[in-house]
Every structure is written in structure tokens, then in C-alpha cells.
Coordinates of C-alpha atoms and ligand atoms in Angstrom, one line a residue:
M10 CA 174.0 222.3 265.5
L11 CA 171.4 222.2 268.1
Q12 CA 168.5 221.8 265.8
H13 CA 169.8 218.3 264.9
K14 CA 168.8 215.7 267.4
Y15 CA 171.9 213.8 268.3
H16 CA 172.3 210.1 267.2
S17 CA 175.6 208.8 268.5
T18 CA 175.5 205.7 266.3
V19 CA 174.8 207.3 262.9
F20 CA 178.0 207.9 261.2
I21 CA 177.2 207.5 257.5
K22 CA 174.4 209.5 256.1
K23 CA 171.9 207.5 254.1
N24 CA 171.6 210.0 251.2
V25 CA 175.0 211.5 250.7
G26 CA 175.1 214.5 248.4
G27 CA 171.5 214.1 247.4
F28 CA 172.4 210.9 245.4
S29 CA 169.9 208.2 245.9
Y30 CA 170.3 204.6 244.8
N31 CA 167.4 202.7 243.1
C32 CA 168.6 199.5 241.5
T33 CA 166.3 197.9 238.9
N34 CA 168.9 195.7 237.3
K35 CA 168.2 192.0 237.5
N36 CA 171.8 190.9 237.2
P37 CA 173.0 190.1 240.8
N38 CA 176.7 190.7 239.9
M39 CA 175.9 194.1 238.3
K40 CA 173.9 194.8 241.5
K41 CA 177.0 194.1 243.6
I42 CA 179.2 196.2 241.4
I43 CA 176.8 199.2 241.6
A44 CA 176.5 198.8 245.3
L45 CA 180.3 198.7 245.7
L46 CA 180.6 201.8 243.5
M47 CA 177.9 203.5 245.5
M48 CA 179.7 202.8 248.8
T49 CA 183.0 204.0 247.4
M50 CA 181.4 207.2 246.1
M51 CA 179.6 207.7 249.5
A52 CA 182.8 207.1 251.4
N53 CA 184.8 209.5 249.1
E54 CA 182.2 212.2 249.4
L55 CA 182.1 211.8 253.2
M56 CA 185.9 212.0 253.4
A57 CA 185.9 215.0 251.1
N58 CA 183.5 216.7 253.5
T59 CA 185.1 215.7 256.8
I60 CA 187.3 217.9 258.9
K61 CA 189.8 215.7 260.7
Y62 CA 191.7 216.6 263.9
T63 CA 194.6 214.7 265.4
L64 CA 195.5 215.6 269.0
S65 CA 198.8 214.7 270.6
F66 CA 200.5 215.7 273.9
P67 CA 204.3 215.5 273.6
E68 CA 204.6 218.5 276.0
A69 CA 201.8 217.7 278.4
Q70 CA 204.1 218.6 281.4
A71 CA 204.2 222.1 279.9
H72 CA 200.5 222.2 279.3
Y73 CA 200.4 222.0 275.5
V74 CA 198.2 220.0 273.0
E75 CA 199.3 219.8 269.4
V76 CA 196.5 219.9 267.0
E77 CA 196.7 218.8 263.4
M78 CA 193.8 219.5 261.1
E79 CA 193.0 218.0 257.6
I80 CA 190.7 220.4 255.8
P81 CA 189.0 219.4 252.5
S82 CA 189.0 222.5 250.3
S83 CA 188.5 223.8 246.8
K84 CA 188.8 227.4 247.7
E85 CA 191.6 229.8 246.9
V86 CA 191.7 231.2 250.4
V87 CA 190.8 229.1 253.4
E88 CA 189.5 230.9 256.4
L89 CA 190.0 229.3 259.9
K90 CA 188.6 230.7 263.1
M91 CA 189.0 230.1 266.8
P92 CA 185.9 230.7 269.0
V93 CA 186.1 233.7 271.3
W94 CA 183.7 232.3 274.0
A95 CA 182.3 229.0 275.4
P96 CA 178.5 228.6 275.2
G97 CA 177.0 228.6 278.7
S98 CA 179.6 230.9 280.0
Y99 CA 178.8 234.4 278.8
L100 CA 182.1 236.1 278.5
V101 CA 184.5 236.8 275.6
R102 CA 187.5 234.8 276.7
E103 CA 189.6 235.2 273.5
F104 CA 190.7 231.6 273.2
S105 CA 193.0 232.4 270.3
R106 CA 195.4 234.1 272.8
H107 CA 196.7 230.6 273.7
V108 CA 197.4 229.5 270.1
E109 CA 201.1 229.2 269.0
G110 CA 203.1 227.8 266.1
F111 CA 200.4 228.0 263.4
E112 CA 201.5 226.5 260.1
A113 CA 199.7 225.4 256.9
K114 CA 200.8 222.8 254.4
Q115 CA 199.8 221.1 251.2
G116 CA 201.9 217.9 251.0
D117 CA 205.4 219.0 251.9
K118 CA 204.9 222.5 250.7
N119 CA 204.3 225.4 253.1
L120 CA 201.3 227.6 252.4
T121 CA 201.4 231.3 253.1
F122 CA 198.9 232.7 255.6
N123 CA 198.0 235.9 257.4
K124 CA 195.7 236.8 260.3
S125 CA 192.9 239.2 259.4
N126 CA 191.8 239.7 263.0
K127 CA 192.5 238.4 266.5
N128 CA 190.9 234.9 265.8
T129 CA 190.9 234.5 262.1
W130 CA 193.6 233.0 259.9
L131 CA 193.5 233.2 256.0
I132 CA 195.5 230.6 254.2
Q133 CA 196.4 231.0 250.5
N134 CA 195.5 227.8 248.6
P135 CA 196.4 228.5 244.9
N136 CA 195.9 224.8 244.0
K137 CA 192.4 224.9 245.5
S138 CA 193.1 221.5 247.1
N139 CA 193.0 219.9 250.6
I140 CA 195.3 221.4 253.2
R141 CA 196.8 220.5 256.5
V142 CA 197.1 222.9 259.4
K143 CA 199.1 222.5 262.6
Y144 CA 199.0 224.6 265.8
K145 CA 199.6 224.2 269.5
V146 CA 197.4 225.4 272.3
Y147 CA 198.6 226.3 275.8
A148 CA 196.1 225.0 278.3
F149 CA 196.7 225.7 282.0
E150 CA 193.4 226.9 283.4
L151 CA 191.4 224.3 285.2
T152 CA 187.9 225.7 285.1
V153 CA 184.8 224.2 283.7
R154 CA 184.9 226.6 280.7
T155 CA 188.6 226.4 279.7
S156 CA 191.1 223.7 279.0
F157 CA 193.8 222.2 281.2
I158 CA 196.7 219.8 280.5
D159 CA 199.5 218.5 282.7
E160 CA 201.4 215.2 282.9
S161 CA 198.5 213.5 284.7
H162 CA 195.6 214.3 282.4
A163 CA 194.1 216.5 279.7
Y164 CA 190.7 218.3 280.0
L165 CA 189.7 219.8 276.7
N166 CA 186.8 222.1 276.1
G167 CA 186.1 222.2 272.4
T168 CA 185.8 225.9 272.0
S169 CA 189.3 226.6 273.3
I170 CA 191.0 223.8 271.3
F171 CA 189.3 223.3 267.9
M172 CA 189.5 225.8 265.1
Y173 CA 186.7 225.8 262.5
V174 CA 186.1 226.5 258.8
P175 CA 183.0 228.7 258.8
E176 CA 181.5 227.2 255.6
L177 CA 182.2 223.7 256.7
M178 CA 180.7 223.9 260.2
N179 CA 177.8 221.6 259.2
K180 CA 180.1 218.9 257.9
Q181 CA 181.3 215.9 259.9
H182 CA 184.2 216.5 262.3
E183 CA 186.4 213.6 263.4
V184 CA 189.0 213.6 266.2
L185 CA 191.8 211.1 266.6
V186 CA 193.3 211.4 270.1
K187 CA 196.8 210.1 270.7
P188 CA 197.0 209.8 274.4
N189 CA 200.3 209.8 276.3
A190 CA 201.5 206.4 277.3
S191 CA 200.6 206.8 281.0
W192 CA 197.0 207.8 280.2
G193 CA 194.6 204.9 279.9
K194 CA 191.1 206.3 279.7
I195 CA 189.0 208.8 277.8
S196 CA 185.6 210.2 278.6
C197 CA 183.6 212.1 276.0
S198 CA 180.0 212.0 274.8
L199 CA 180.9 211.8 271.1
G200 CA 180.3 208.7 269.1
K201 CA 183.2 206.4 268.4
M202 CA 184.6 205.4 265.0
K203 CA 185.0 201.6 264.6
N204 CA 184.6 201.1 268.3
N205 CA 187.9 202.9 268.9
P206 CA 187.4 205.0 272.0
Y207 CA 190.1 207.4 270.9
H208 CA 188.6 208.0 267.4
L209 CA 185.6 210.2 267.8
V210 CA 183.1 211.7 265.5
A211 CA 180.6 214.6 265.6
E212 CA 177.9 215.4 263.0
N213 CA 179.0 219.0 262.9
Y214 CA 181.2 221.6 264.6
D215 CA 178.5 222.6 267.1
I216 CA 178.4 219.1 268.5
L217 CA 182.2 218.7 268.5
S218 CA 182.7 222.0 270.4
D219 CA 179.9 221.1 272.9
S220 CA 181.4 217.7 273.9
P221 CA 184.4 218.1 276.3
F222 CA 187.1 215.5 276.5
E223 CA 188.7 214.1 279.6
I224 CA 191.8 212.0 278.9
G225 CA 193.9 210.4 281.7
N226 CA 193.3 207.9 284.4
Q227 CA 189.9 208.9 285.8
D228 CA 187.8 206.6 287.9
I229 CA 184.7 205.8 285.7
I230 CA 181.4 205.0 287.4
E231 CA 178.7 203.6 285.2
F232 CA 175.0 203.3 285.7
T233 CA 171.8 203.2 283.6
A234 CA 168.8 205.3 284.4
Q235 CA 165.8 206.1 282.2
N236 CA 167.3 203.6 279.7
V237 CA 170.2 206.0 279.3
K238 CA 173.7 204.8 279.9
H239 CA 175.5 207.3 282.2
Y240 CA 179.2 207.6 282.8
V241 CA 180.7 209.6 285.8
A242 CA 184.4 210.4 285.2
M243 CA 185.9 211.1 288.6
V244 CA 189.0 213.1 288.0
G245 CA 191.4 213.3 290.9
P246 CA 191.0 211.8 294.4
G247 CA 187.9 212.5 296.4
N248 CA 186.0 210.9 299.4
Y249 CA 183.1 209.7 297.2
D250 CA 181.3 206.4 297.5
A251 CA 180.7 205.0 294.0
E252 CA 177.6 203.1 295.0
K253 CA 176.1 206.1 296.6
I254 CA 176.9 208.2 293.6
K255 CA 175.1 205.7 291.3
K256 CA 172.0 205.6 293.6
D257 CA 171.8 209.4 294.1
F258 CA 172.5 210.3 290.5
T259 CA 169.8 207.9 289.4
K260 CA 167.3 209.7 291.6
I261 CA 168.3 213.0 290.0
V262 CA 168.0 211.6 286.5
D263 CA 164.5 210.2 287.3
E264 CA 163.2 213.4 288.8
A265 CA 164.6 215.6 286.0
T266 CA 163.2 213.3 283.3
S267 CA 159.8 213.2 285.0
I268 CA 159.4 217.0 284.5
F269 CA 159.6 216.7 280.7
G270 CA 158.4 213.1 280.4
T271 CA 161.1 212.3 277.8
H272 CA 164.9 212.0 277.7
P273 CA 166.8 213.4 274.8
C274 CA 170.0 211.2 274.8
K275 CA 171.2 207.7 274.5
E276 CA 174.3 208.3 276.6
Y277 CA 175.3 211.0 279.1
T278 CA 178.7 211.8 280.6
F279 CA 179.5 213.6 283.9
I280 CA 183.1 214.9 284.1
V281 CA 183.7 215.6 287.8
H282 CA 186.9 217.5 288.7
N283 CA 187.7 216.8 292.4
V284 CA 189.6 219.9 293.4
P285 CA 191.0 221.3 296.7
S286 CA 188.6 224.2 296.7
G287 CA 186.0 225.8 294.4
G288 CA 182.9 224.6 292.6
G289 CA 180.6 225.2 289.7
G290 CA 179.6 223.5 286.4
L291 CA 179.0 224.0 282.8
E292 CA 176.3 222.2 280.8
H293 CA 176.9 220.6 277.4
L294 CA 174.8 218.8 274.8
N295 CA 175.1 215.3 276.2
S296 CA 177.5 215.9 279.1
T297 CA 178.5 218.3 281.8
T298 CA 181.7 219.2 283.6
V299 CA 181.5 220.1 287.3
Q300 CA 184.1 221.1 289.9
V301 CA 183.7 220.1 293.5
N302 CA 185.8 220.2 296.7
R303 CA 187.2 216.7 296.9
M304 CA 186.2 216.3 300.5
A305 CA 182.6 217.5 299.9
Y306 CA 181.1 214.0 299.6
S307 CA 181.1 213.1 303.3
N308 CA 179.5 216.2 304.8
E309 CA 175.7 216.3 304.6
N310 CA 175.5 220.0 303.6
T311 CA 178.3 220.1 301.1
Y312 CA 177.1 216.8 299.5
Q313 CA 173.6 218.2 299.2
S314 CA 174.9 221.3 297.4
F315 CA 176.9 219.0 295.2
L316 CA 173.7 217.1 294.3
G317 CA 172.1 220.5 293.7
L318 CA 174.9 221.3 291.2
I319 CA 174.4 218.0 289.5
A320 CA 170.6 218.5 289.3
H321 CA 171.2 222.0 287.9
E322 CA 173.6 220.9 285.1
Y323 CA 171.4 217.9 284.3
F324 CA 168.3 220.0 284.0
H325 CA 170.1 222.1 281.4
L326 CA 170.1 219.0 279.2
W327 CA 166.5 220.1 278.4
N328 CA 166.4 223.8 279.5
V329 CA 169.1 225.7 277.4
K330 CA 170.7 222.8 275.5
R331 CA 167.5 222.1 273.7
L332 CA 164.6 224.4 274.9
R333 CA 166.3 227.7 274.5
P334 CA 166.0 231.4 273.6
A335 CA 166.5 232.0 269.9
A336 CA 169.9 233.6 270.5
L337 CA 171.3 230.5 272.2
G338 CA 171.8 228.2 269.3
P339 CA 173.0 227.9 266.6
F340 CA 175.8 229.9 268.1
N341 CA 177.9 232.7 266.7
Y342 CA 181.4 231.8 268.1
D343 CA 182.8 235.0 266.8
R344 CA 181.2 237.5 269.2
E345 CA 178.7 237.9 272.1
N346 CA 175.3 236.3 271.6
Y347 CA 172.7 238.6 273.2
T348 CA 169.4 237.5 274.8
N349 CA 167.0 239.0 277.4
M350 CA 166.1 235.5 278.5
L351 CA 168.8 234.1 280.8
W352 CA 166.3 234.5 283.6
V353 CA 164.6 231.5 282.0
S354 CA 167.6 229.5 280.9
E355 CA 169.6 230.0 284.2
G356 CA 166.9 231.2 286.7
F357 CA 164.4 228.5 286.0
T358 CA 167.2 225.9 286.1
A359 CA 168.3 227.4 289.5
F360 CA 164.6 227.0 290.6
Y361 CA 164.5 223.4 289.5
D362 CA 167.8 222.3 291.0
N363 CA 166.3 223.0 294.5
W364 CA 163.0 221.4 293.3
I365 CA 164.7 218.3 292.1
V366 CA 166.8 217.9 295.3
R367 CA 163.6 218.1 297.4
R368 CA 161.6 215.8 295.1
A369 CA 164.4 213.2 295.1
G370 CA 164.3 213.2 298.9
F371 CA 167.7 214.7 299.6
S372 CA 166.1 217.7 301.4
T373 CA 163.0 218.3 303.6
T374 CA 160.0 220.4 302.8
E375 CA 161.0 222.7 305.7
K376 CA 164.4 223.2 304.2
Y377 CA 162.9 223.9 300.8
L378 CA 160.6 226.5 302.2
D379 CA 163.6 228.1 304.0
I380 CA 165.4 228.2 300.6
I381 CA 162.5 230.0 299.0
A382 CA 162.2 232.4 302.0
N383 CA 166.0 233.2 301.7
E384 CA 165.8 233.8 298.0
Y385 CA 163.0 236.4 298.6
S386 CA 164.9 238.0 301.5
N387 CA 168.1 238.3 299.6
Q388 CA 166.3 240.0 296.7
V389 CA 164.6 242.5 299.0
N390 CA 168.0 243.3 300.7
L391 CA 169.9 243.7 297.4
P392 CA 170.2 247.4 296.3
G393 CA 170.9 246.3 292.7
D394 CA 167.3 244.9 292.5
K395 CA 166.0 248.5 292.3
V396 CA 168.6 249.4 289.6
Q397 CA 168.8 246.6 287.0
S398 CA 165.9 244.6 285.5
V399 CA 166.4 240.9 285.1
A400 CA 166.1 241.2 281.3
D401 CA 168.9 243.8 281.3
A402 CA 170.9 241.6 283.6
S403 CA 170.6 238.9 281.0
F404 CA 171.5 241.1 278.0
D405 CA 174.5 242.7 279.7
T406 CA 175.8 239.5 281.3
W407 CA 178.9 239.8 279.0
I408 CA 180.0 243.0 280.6
K409 CA 178.4 242.8 284.0
Y410 CA 177.5 239.5 285.6
Y411 CA 180.7 237.9 284.3
R412 CA 182.7 241.0 285.3
R413 CA 181.5 241.7 288.8
N414 CA 183.2 244.2 291.0
E415 CA 183.0 245.7 294.5
N416 CA 179.9 247.7 293.4
S417 CA 178.0 244.9 291.7
N418 CA 175.5 244.4 294.6
N419 CA 174.6 248.0 294.3
S420 CA 174.0 248.0 290.6
Q421 CA 173.0 244.5 289.5
V422 CA 170.7 241.6 290.0
S423 CA 171.6 238.0 289.3
Y424 CA 169.4 236.4 286.6
Y425 CA 169.9 233.1 288.5
D426 CA 168.4 234.5 291.7
K427 CA 165.7 236.8 290.3
G428 CA 164.9 234.2 287.6
S429 CA 164.4 231.5 290.2
I430 CA 162.0 233.9 292.0
V431 CA 160.1 234.6 288.8
A432 CA 159.9 230.8 288.3
S433 CA 158.4 230.4 291.7
L434 CA 155.8 233.1 291.1
L435 CA 154.8 231.7 287.7
N436 CA 154.5 228.3 289.4
L437 CA 152.1 229.7 292.0
M438 CA 150.1 231.5 289.3
I439 CA 149.8 228.2 287.2
I440 CA 148.7 226.3 290.3
E441 CA 146.1 228.9 291.1
H442 CA 144.7 229.1 287.5
S443 CA 144.6 225.3 287.0
K444 CA 142.9 224.8 290.4
A445 CA 145.9 222.8 291.5
K446 CA 145.9 220.5 288.5
Q447 CA 149.0 221.9 286.9
N448 CA 152.3 223.6 287.8
L449 CA 155.4 225.0 286.2
D450 CA 156.3 221.5 285.0
D451 CA 153.4 221.7 282.6
L452 CA 154.6 225.0 281.1
M453 CA 158.1 223.6 280.7
K454 CA 156.9 220.4 279.1
Y455 CA 154.7 222.4 276.7
L456 CA 157.6 224.7 275.7
Y457 CA 159.9 221.8 275.2
N458 CA 157.5 220.0 273.0
E459 CA 156.5 223.1 271.0
Y460 CA 159.9 224.7 270.4
Y461 CA 162.4 221.8 270.5
E462 CA 160.5 218.7 269.5
K463 CA 158.1 220.2 267.0
K464 CA 159.6 223.4 265.7
N465 CA 163.3 222.6 266.4
R466 CA 164.3 226.2 267.1
G467 CA 164.8 228.7 269.8
F468 CA 161.8 230.7 271.2
S469 CA 161.4 234.5 271.1
D470 CA 160.7 236.7 274.2
E471 CA 157.1 237.1 273.0
E472 CA 156.6 233.3 272.4
F473 CA 157.7 232.5 275.9
K474 CA 155.4 235.2 277.4
K475 CA 152.5 233.8 275.3
A476 CA 153.1 230.3 276.6
A477 CA 153.3 231.6 280.2
E478 CA 150.0 233.5 279.7
K479 CA 148.4 230.3 278.4
F480 CA 149.3 228.4 281.6
T481 CA 148.7 231.2 284.1
G482 CA 145.5 232.2 282.4
R483 CA 146.3 235.9 282.6
D484 CA 147.7 238.8 280.7
L485 CA 151.3 239.0 282.0
S486 CA 152.1 242.4 280.5
E487 CA 151.9 244.3 283.8
F488 CA 153.9 241.5 285.5
Y489 CA 156.6 241.8 282.8
N490 CA 156.6 245.6 282.9
K491 CA 157.1 245.5 286.7
H492 CA 159.3 242.6 287.3
I493 CA 161.0 241.4 284.0
F494 CA 161.7 244.7 282.2
G495 CA 161.2 246.8 285.3
T496 CA 162.6 246.9 288.9
E497 CA 159.4 247.3 290.9
S498 CA 159.4 245.4 294.3
I499 CA 157.5 242.1 294.3
D500 CA 154.6 241.8 296.6
Y501 CA 155.5 238.3 297.8
N502 CA 152.6 237.8 300.1
K503 CA 150.1 238.4 297.2
Y504 CA 151.6 235.3 295.4
L505 CA 152.2 233.2 298.5
S506 CA 148.5 233.6 299.6
I507 CA 147.7 231.3 296.6
V508 CA 149.1 228.5 298.7
G509 CA 148.0 229.9 302.1
L510 CA 151.4 231.1 303.1
K511 CA 152.9 234.5 304.1
T512 CA 156.3 235.9 304.9
T513 CA 157.2 236.8 308.5
N514 CA 160.2 239.0 309.0
L515 CA 162.3 237.5 311.8
N516 CA 164.4 240.8 311.9
A517 CA 161.3 242.9 312.6
T518 CA 161.7 242.7 316.4
K519 CA 165.5 243.1 316.4
N520 CA 167.2 246.4 317.0
E521 CA 170.6 245.7 315.2
V522 CA 173.0 248.4 314.4
F523 CA 173.6 249.2 310.7
F524 CA 176.9 250.4 309.3
G525 CA 176.6 249.1 305.7
A526 CA 180.2 248.2 304.7
T527 CA 181.9 244.8 304.8
S528 CA 185.6 244.3 305.6
T529 CA 188.4 241.7 305.2
T530 CA 191.5 241.4 307.4
S531 CA 194.8 241.1 305.6
N532 CA 198.2 241.2 307.3
G533 CA 196.5 242.6 310.4
K534 CA 194.8 245.4 308.4
V535 CA 191.1 245.8 308.4
L536 CA 190.2 246.7 304.8
I537 CA 186.8 247.8 303.4
S538 CA 185.7 245.3 300.7
A539 CA 182.2 246.6 299.8
V540 CA 179.9 249.5 300.7
L541 CA 176.1 249.0 300.5
K542 CA 174.1 251.7 298.6
N543 CA 172.4 254.3 300.8
S544 CA 173.9 252.8 304.0
P545 CA 175.5 255.1 306.7
A546 CA 178.9 254.1 305.4
Y547 CA 177.9 254.9 301.8
I548 CA 176.4 258.3 302.6
A549 CA 179.4 259.3 304.8
G550 CA 181.9 258.4 302.0
I551 CA 183.6 255.3 303.3
N552 CA 185.4 253.8 300.3
V553 CA 186.4 250.3 299.2
N554 CA 190.1 249.7 300.2
D555 CA 190.0 252.1 303.1
E556 CA 192.0 250.7 306.0
I557 CA 189.9 251.2 309.2
I558 CA 192.3 252.0 312.0
A559 CA 190.1 253.2 314.9
I560 CA 186.6 254.0 315.9
D561 CA 186.3 256.7 318.5
N562 CA 190.1 256.5 318.9
Y563 CA 189.9 252.8 319.9
R564 CA 192.1 250.6 317.7
V565 CA 190.0 248.3 315.4
D566 CA 191.0 244.6 315.0
D567 CA 187.5 243.3 314.2
L568 CA 185.1 245.8 312.7
T569 CA 181.9 243.7 313.2
K570 CA 182.8 243.0 316.9
M571 CA 183.5 246.7 317.5
L572 CA 180.2 247.8 315.9
N573 CA 178.3 245.3 318.0
Y574 CA 179.0 247.4 321.0
K575 CA 177.1 250.3 319.4
K576 CA 173.3 250.9 319.0
P577 CA 171.2 252.5 316.3
G578 CA 171.5 256.3 316.5
D579 CA 175.1 256.3 317.9
K580 CA 177.4 258.8 316.3
I581 CA 180.9 257.4 315.7
S582 CA 184.2 258.9 314.5
I583 CA 186.2 256.6 312.2
T584 CA 190.0 257.0 311.7
L585 CA 191.1 255.5 308.4
S586 CA 194.0 255.3 306.1
R587 CA 193.3 256.1 302.4
D588 CA 196.1 256.5 299.8
G589 CA 198.7 256.4 302.6
M590 CA 197.1 259.4 304.4
L591 CA 195.0 259.5 307.6
K592 CA 191.5 260.7 307.5
T593 CA 188.6 261.0 310.0
I594 CA 185.0 260.4 309.0
D595 CA 182.0 261.0 311.3
L596 CA 178.8 259.2 310.8
T597 CA 175.6 258.2 312.6
L598 CA 174.7 254.5 312.8
T599 CA 171.1 253.5 311.9
K600 CA 168.9 250.5 312.6
N601 CA 169.4 247.5 310.3
E602 CA 166.3 247.3 308.1
S603 CA 167.3 244.2 306.2
V604 CA 164.7 241.4 306.2
K605 CA 165.0 237.8 307.0
Y606 CA 161.8 236.0 306.0
K607 CA 160.3 232.8 307.1
L608 CA 157.3 231.3 305.3
E609 CA 154.3 230.6 307.6
K610 CA 150.8 229.4 307.1
I611 CA 148.2 232.2 307.2
S612 CA 145.4 231.7 309.7
G613 CA 142.1 230.4 308.3
I614 CA 143.6 228.8 305.3
N615 CA 140.8 227.7 302.9
Q616 CA 140.3 224.4 301.0
D617 CA 141.6 225.9 297.7
Q618 CA 144.7 227.1 299.4
E619 CA 145.3 223.7 301.1
L620 CA 144.9 222.0 297.7
A621 CA 147.3 224.5 296.1
L622 CA 149.8 224.0 298.8
K623 CA 149.7 220.3 298.4
K624 CA 150.3 220.7 294.7
W625 CA 153.2 223.0 295.3
L626 CA 154.9 220.6 297.6
E627 CA 153.9 217.3 296.0
Ligands
ZN22 ZN1 173.3 226.9 284.7

């Protein structure tokens, strides 16, 4: 569980079952006998409380892993469960749908079992003795939150592979991996039994399920930073330079660690899937898995965004894997885990990934200011910002953010984007209140120390607010009502003035035409893909999936190009096809009112503002 700090080398608990040994006998032989007896008792008790899994891959080409479980039990009915979701990725994914061939045995005897719901198996155990369970999992989804197996490798995410016994979750869990003959390496952050890299051990189920496995022939790059041994498992070919990876990752480790002033692990593993397209990552307790375009390493922009992704996942090592809202650990694997606070867990992490990339010297100050300005602009231009609060976005992520559709921009905010903006505002408030002595780092450090290191638990909404009030020196109730639980527009210039900056809207002098719908072209057809709320297209009733055929009777091949010939106020007649029937819609184009901010210094910047700006960009 998360409240245990992880020690990868501690396998045998010192005080098993509450039995403590205090030898007062002077006879050395008797001492030895008692010691031996003690060790045997400890080992027996440990074994009796250990869940053991063996993984093999006789049908890797068909994407199967075979799982065998040895379960210590003295219960008449043994309950086994498969998680429905993977922590960090807030969607019920129903991992039990990939389970096949479930069987339970005691010695050679088959035990009867039945399912009580979609992810729970009940095994009859009349002898109340240890049992063995076998099942297969089909794994053919190469994302960071699922599992994937083929003849070349196996990537296993614990939540989609390992079943658990609810009352034994806090016991030790061991995994023996039997790799296929052509696979020569394993990468996983779990501790090893007897120095066998394929025999791994976790203190409990939470640690097991939060430690993904990569087994195959990955290229492993090693480096040490902040006294922590780091492994980078490069899976699949990519145009990376191992020496550059070591150097650049070290800078990220250094910058991230400097924010909290302490590093929580002894070893850390990056599993990097080099893929033809796509990207993203998922944080784990002492590791992360990321996906990156395999050619991203040689281009300055794509490499910088890869480093941003690495910084993001690495920052999660503190923020969310340890410092976390109360709902996010220990987890309930059986259903959704609700929190209002993903704007802190994800939004603040999004803020810090850009922050770390800049501080590590991968980006310039100008670029950083442009990123902040773009974040503000995008939020102002997003209709969903007036509909959904960032707290609601967090709570409803299970049914909204992870299930986006064509209308999401009209009805939702991203707790990543809005959360990052809130982080930037709190940062400015802290700088102002401390007279440029402190910034957001100090709040994060305080929270980490208070709720992870001292109290060893998640924080409540109110506790986070109180801590933020302590560092900003103000009552944040109004701010919360307006911008966390409410949807009121943010007065960016009010906050930016703390550091002597203001927004300038680069679109203000433009007279661009506004239609308000985006399109894609498929097989020569121009199809509407999204319609922006309150735009001319929205008001006139243009629908997603409409095929635009003509404007003013001229055939449309490229909608944007066609509209560029028009000006605000022009009336147009659109011929479209909907449900196989032609239709004409008339509408009036307006002026594009969307903003594009640039951050600029205000005139007559004073000494306090100069100091604050220096602190902001140090
Ligand atoms: Zn994240």
C-alpha cells in the first residue's frame, strides 16, 4: 500500500506474526537450536502468508500469459478478484474481460467455483487449505495502461494480469517469471529474490500491481542520479542516443528532486515503448511507462516534448504516488475512486513538467512565457470553461475526460490545463505574499512533508486549501468559489501584475472570419468534426458528420480555404448532405473573437515586481 515506504531489499520482516525473540539461555548450542527454530517458524509463517504467482508464455505469439497462483487459505470459500481499473488512468476498463480458462485445484483435485459478479470468483474450499488457481489473460493492447504480449516481448501492467484475494492484499506477493527462450531481459522496479532477476517480490498487492513488467530484449540504459540507480528500458528501435538520454534524464532527476529536497526511492525504472506513432505515459510507484514516436529523438521540438513527458511522469513520483488526495491510495480496485482534486495531482504536475524542462535548460524563458500565454489563451477560448468547474472535471473524469466526444470542448475543461493555470496563479500569489522569498515549490515541499512523510496519508480538499492559504497568506474561499468549484473567468492581468507582466491579445487587430466548425476530409468528402458552442455554425444548426458540398453553389474541397475568401458579416448559403439527403443552411459569418495572448512587461515596472519576476523565472 502507499502508506508503506518502499524498501526493495527488505524481504523478511523482523517481527513476524508479533513473535519476538529474546534469548537469555547461556548454552550456546541451545541458542543455536532456538535460533534455527525461530528461522524455520518465521519462514513457515512467511510462506503461509505469501501469494505466489508464476507467469509463463507458451502462446506469446497469440498474446497470452498463463498465470498460476498459489494461495494460502484456511477459509471455506476463497474470494478472488481482478481489478476493474489501473490507478492513474481514471476509466473502468473491465480487465476481467480478457481472462480465460479459470480453474482451481487442491493437489490434483479440482475445486468448484462460481462467479458472483463480473470480476469476482468464489472457490469452494471444504478442506480449508491452500489452493492453486490457473487462468490465462489475453493481452493485445499496447498502451501504457494495459498489457501487451507478442513473440518479441511481454509488457505487463499488474492490474490487468494479477488477481487478488481481498483479505490477503497486505501480505507479501511473489512473482516467478518464466520468460520465453528468446527473451533475455526483464525490467521491473520490484525487489529480487535471491538475486534472481526473474523472481520478484512485493510487500503487498498495491506495490505489485503498481510495478509494471517489461520482459524481452530491450536495450537497458543505466545511470545514477541523486544516489538513485535509474534504468531506462528502451523497447523497440528508436533514433535515441544513449549518452544523451543519460545526461538529459539526469538533469530532469536533479531538477525534480530539488523541488522536494528529498528522493523517495532507491531504484527507478523508465519503460519506454518506441512506437510508430502516439505518445503518453503512466506513473507508477517506482517506475513509469511512456510511449514515444521512435523517431522523436532527433527533432528538437519532438525531443523537447518527450523530455516534458519524462519530467511529468517523474514528478508524479512525489505528486500523486506519495503526496495525494485521500481517495487516491490505498485504492479500491473494484470501482471508481472519486476525488475533486485531480487539478492538483495532474494539473500541478502539468505545470511542473514545463517548469522542470525550463529549469533543466531544455527550453528558453521566452518559450516558457509563450507556453503560459498559450495556456491562458486556450482556456479563454474554450466554451467548456464556462460550463464545467475544474473540481467537477476531476470528479467526473471516469465518465467525461476519459470518454471525450465531439461535444467535449463545449462542455468540459481539462483538469490538466486548468489545474496547471491554477498552479501558476497560486505560484504568483505565494511569490507576492513572501516578498519573492518563496514560490509554489515551498507549498509542495510542505504538503509532501506534512501528508506523506509525517502523516503518511492522503490529504482532504480542506487540508490542501488550508496549506495553500498558509503560503499565499490569504483566504482562498472566494478564489475557490470562482475558479475551483465555479466557472468564473480568470482576470489573468490581476495575477500577472504581481510579476510586472500583462497579456496582449495578438488577435485584437485582426479581422478574421469566424464560422465555428472544424472539418476533416475523408475519401474526398469534407465532413464536419466539431461545432463550437455559440458560433455561427452552432446557431445555424450545422451538425457533426454533415458533409459540406458547396458554399454559395461553389463546390467545397477545402472548407478553411473557402472561408478565407469571406469577411465578417458575409451571408453564406451552405449545401450539405445529412443522412443521405441534401439540405441548405444559410448563416452569417462573424468576426473571430478568439484570443491569442503574449505576455509583455507593463510600463513602469516597480522594484517589487522586478524581484517577483526574478523569483518566478529563477
Ligand atoms: Zn500525469
